[in-house]
């Protein structure tokens, strides 16, 4: 079976499990149990593979917990970041899931044990709270213990039935793809929440490729609004592991999504010492100031969300915002994220940021920030994408690409919103590999193409009051029907003549009738 067919079959099975087990429980909430179980199975099998080390003569799941020495446990935690006893493995629990009367409390104890195994080790912050949203005692699962256990067993048995293959046979990416597929489908059903939208894989791939374009080595990659981590992981998929030298960094304000991002790192086999995802408000409590600058930054920050802005007068002195001389509007924090990214960007790197189109043409503080960006030659490219690419919104977003190493004082504009740059699939549009590669080619060559792309001197942008809307500089193709005026006039003249002739004939007939 091809990888495409296998991926499609896996996605279909996972979605069926999600629909079968959620019942009357809200899908957006219940996804935590489906995703948590997927993660539990993954780390169990991944840990077993580590312990077995390719030795087919024994199975870790068959061992007794009593044979595990402290030395074995410590070595495993230092390598993997956590420890799971044989009795705690997913496969062990799944065997008796349908008949266990203490399934919910057993799982709670296992998750607590896995998390606490990292206490005092370097991996503690990466493991702590991973299962916080997988509350096996919650009333969301049912009002009685029997109901809770029944729902949990249904999820566990459903996930047990999925055929992932052996992890050592490079199926881990397939597992991760299925995981992201489930998130995307729930995001499609839930729509938007507070201006946040799940970033589809095709858009994530384009953003990751733009940010890392022509960089043979990248010190580290960063996302200040990490979400589920999909943008960071797309960068991993594009390159061999050694090219991103020091790992993956991100910050996320939503606790549930923060946990998903950390899970996603493990699901894609990024070890605890190669990622650092922080919880908190990026604009007001930024992490990783000691880690910057970053050679690649990718982000899809929430669109036009509120923030404290100039209600906190000290923010204008923040090194991220001070150079622009003005703060982003309180009701539209978009440019606060942009300036944050710029501050964290290295002199050789690029930042690719998904932006709401309005920030590129509105006046006031946003215009002043655009002026700062253009006058300092930080904007490399603005790309307009097709509408309806994101789950839960039909907005046609833009991608802003920042760079501190431009060789000229021009800004490139690419209109990738036309029918040549998307494919309609089910309820959404998607970017195919061909679309992504063509956008990258235009970005790389800086080629001027009628109705598609144009590089504009920054002085010209200043004359346009620092408007960065793509359609200001790239003339849209006129798709209206071309009309031959002479031919049209001839047709009208012939039509009028025919009408006059018919009127004469009708009047003649009426006169004859009246005479009779």
Tab-separated table of N, CA and C in Angstrom, residues 238-291:
chain	number	residue	atom	x	y	z
A	238	UNK	N	10.823	19.251	6.219
A	238	UNK	CA	11.466	19.710	4.981
A	238	UNK	C	12.957	19.383	4.932
A	239	UNK	N	13.554	19.132	6.061
A	239	UNK	CA	15.014	19.011	6.077
A	239	UNK	C	15.482	17.831	6.921
A	240	UNK	N	16.694	17.413	6.649
A	240	UNK	CA	17.326	16.427	7.514
A	240	UNK	C	17.540	17.045	8.891
A	241	UNK	N	17.533	16.199	9.899
A	241	UNK	CA	17.579	16.691	11.278
A	241	UNK	C	18.781	17.594	11.560
A	242	UNK	N	19.928	17.327	10.938
A	242	UNK	CA	21.137	18.072	11.307
A	242	UNK	C	21.100	19.519	10.845
A	243	UNK	N	20.196	19.872	9.916
A	243	UNK	CA	20.202	21.232	9.387
A	243	UNK	C	19.649	22.226	10.409
A	244	UNK	N	18.643	21.828	11.165
A	244	UNK	CA	18.172	22.657	12.282
A	244	UNK	C	18.980	22.214	13.499
A	245	UNK	N	19.990	22.984	13.815
A	245	UNK	CA	21.039	22.504	14.704
A	245	UNK	C	20.629	22.415	16.177
A	246	UNK	N	19.937	23.442	16.663
A	246	UNK	CA	19.695	23.519	18.108
A	246	UNK	C	18.233	23.376	18.502
A	247	UNK	N	17.390	22.952	17.572
A	247	UNK	CA	16.053	22.571	17.973
A	247	UNK	C	14.940	23.558	17.699
A	248	UNK	N	13.800	23.289	18.352
A	248	UNK	CA	12.528	23.934	18.065
A	248	UNK	C	12.019	24.657	19.313
A	249	UNK	N	11.639	25.917	19.130
A	249	UNK	CA	11.205	26.736	20.255
A	249	UNK	C	9.839	27.354	19.937
A	250	UNK	N	9.004	27.460	20.962
A	250	UNK	CA	7.700	28.081	20.749
A	250	UNK	C	7.072	28.509	22.056
A	251	UNK	N	6.139	29.436	21.957
A	251	UNK	CA	5.374	29.873	23.127
A	251	UNK	C	3.903	29.878	22.766
A	252	UNK	N	3.066	29.455	23.708
A	252	UNK	CA	1.629	29.351	23.464
A	252	UNK	C	0.873	29.786	24.723
A	253	UNK	N	-0.157	30.604	24.525
A	253	UNK	CA	-0.898	31.159	25.659
A	253	UNK	C	-1.984	30.222	26.175
A	254	UNK	N	-2.530	29.377	25.284
A	254	UNK	CA	-3.624	28.479	25.659
A	254	UNK	C	-3.054	27.187	26.242
A	255	UNK	N	-3.473	26.847	27.455
A	255	UNK	CA	-2.879	25.707	28.160
A	255	UNK	C	-3.122	24.391	27.431
A	256	UNK	N	-4.334	24.205	26.934
A	256	UNK	CA	-4.656	22.959	26.229
A	256	UNK	C	-3.815	22.822	24.967
A	257	UNK	N	-3.726	23.895	24.192
A	257	UNK	CA	-2.955	23.857	22.952
A	257	UNK	C	-1.466	23.715	23.238
A	258	UNK	N	-1.020	24.301	24.323
A	258	UNK	CA	0.367	24.158	24.763
A	258	UNK	C	0.705	22.689	25.003
A	259	UNK	N	-0.198	21.970	25.663
A	259	UNK	CA	0.017	20.539	25.885
A	259	UNK	C	0.027	19.773	24.563
A	260	UNK	N	-0.866	20.148	23.647
A	260	UNK	CA	-0.902	19.488	22.345
A	260	UNK	C	0.404	19.702	21.584
A	261	UNK	N	0.957	20.904	21.678
A	261	UNK	CA	2.207	21.189	20.981
A	261	UNK	C	3.336	20.307	21.504
A	262	UNK	N	3.403	20.143	22.815
A	262	UNK	CA	4.455	19.293	23.384
A	262	UNK	C	4.246	17.836	22.989
A	263	UNK	N	2.982	17.385	23.026
A	263	UNK	CA	2.687	16.027	22.567
A	263	UNK	C	3.119	15.848	21.118
A	264	UNK	N	2.820	16.849	20.303
A	264	UNK	CA	3.118	16.772	18.878
A	264	UNK	C	4.617	16.637	18.626
A	265	UNK	N	5.416	17.284	19.464
A	265	UNK	CA	6.866	17.145	19.333
A	265	UNK	C	7.283	15.682	19.546
A	266	UNK	N	6.766	15.074	20.596
A	266	UNK	CA	7.083	13.668	20.850
A	266	UNK	C	6.557	12.776	19.734
A	267	UNK	N	5.351	13.084	19.248
A	267	UNK	CA	4.754	12.282	18.178
A	267	UNK	C	5.604	12.309	16.923
A	268	UNK	N	6.324	13.395	16.700
A	268	UNK	CA	7.193	13.498	15.531
A	268	UNK	C	8.642	13.155	15.878
A	269	UNK	N	8.803	12.465	17.002
A	269	UNK	CA	10.108	11.944	17.403
A	269	UNK	C	11.146	13.046	17.628
A	270	UNK	N	10.688	14.212	18.076
A	270	UNK	CA	11.608	15.262	18.513
A	270	UNK	C	11.834	15.050	20.007
A	271	UNK	N	13.030	14.669	20.380
A	271	UNK	CA	13.296	14.329	21.766
A	271	UNK	C	13.227	15.571	22.660
A	272	UNK	N	13.034	15.360	23.959
A	272	UNK	CA	12.817	16.459	24.901
A	272	UNK	C	13.938	17.482	24.888
A	273	UNK	N	15.168	17.044	24.591
A	273	UNK	CA	16.303	17.968	24.606
A	273	UNK	C	16.444	18.749	23.307
A	274	UNK	N	15.525	18.529	22.351
A	274	UNK	CA	15.563	19.241	21.083
A	274	UNK	C	14.383	20.200	20.902
A	275	UNK	N	13.550	20.344	21.916
A	275	UNK	CA	12.475	21.326	21.821
A	275	UNK	C	12.246	21.991	23.165
A	276	UNK	N	11.699	23.190	23.098
A	276	UNK	CA	11.337	23.924	24.310
A	276	UNK	C	10.085	24.735	23.994
A	277	UNK	N	8.948	24.270	24.477
A	277	UNK	CA	7.677	24.966	24.288
A	277	UNK	C	7.287	25.585	25.629
A	278	UNK	N	7.070	26.887	25.634
A	278	UNK	CA	6.757	27.602	26.877
A	278	UNK	C	5.284	27.996	26.911
A	279	UNK	N	4.742	28.097	28.109
A	279	UNK	CA	3.357	28.525	28.319
A	279	UNK	C	3.357	29.973	28.782
A	280	UNK	N	2.572	30.815	28.113
A	280	UNK	CA	2.480	32.193	28.566
A	280	UNK	C	2.113	33.155	27.457
A	281	UNK	N	1.920	34.424	27.846
A	281	UNK	CA	1.548	35.482	26.926
A	281	UNK	C	2.815	36.039	26.257
A	282	UNK	N	2.960	35.773	24.980
A	282	UNK	CA	4.172	36.154	24.258
A	282	UNK	C	4.417	37.659	24.280
A	283	UNK	N	3.351	38.447	24.170
A	283	UNK	CA	3.519	39.895	24.075
A	283	UNK	C	3.889	40.526	25.405
A	284	UNK	N	3.352	39.987	26.507
A	284	UNK	CA	3.575	40.596	27.816
A	284	UNK	C	4.591	39.850	28.671
A	285	UNK	N	4.784	38.567	28.393
A	285	UNK	CA	5.732	37.762	29.166
A	285	UNK	C	6.525	36.872	28.213
A	286	UNK	N	7.369	37.485	27.376
A	286	UNK	CA	8.084	36.715	26.350
A	286	UNK	C	9.165	35.818	26.939
A	287	UNK	N	9.228	34.589	26.439
A	287	UNK	CA	10.284	33.665	26.833
A	287	UNK	C	11.381	33.662	25.760
A	288	UNK	N	12.466	32.981	26.055
A	288	UNK	CA	13.560	32.722	25.107
A	288	UNK	C	14.367	33.960	24.713
A	289	UNK	N	14.337	34.980	25.543
A	289	UNK	CA	15.171	36.150	25.242
A	289	UNK	C	16.653	35.788	25.283
A	290	UNK	N	16.994	34.777	26.072
A	290	UNK	CA	18.381	34.334	26.138
A	290	UNK	C	18.749	33.421	24.970
A	291	UNK	N	17.727	32.949	24.242
A	291	UNK	CA	17.969	32.038	23.121
A	291	UNK	C	18.056	32.765	21.786
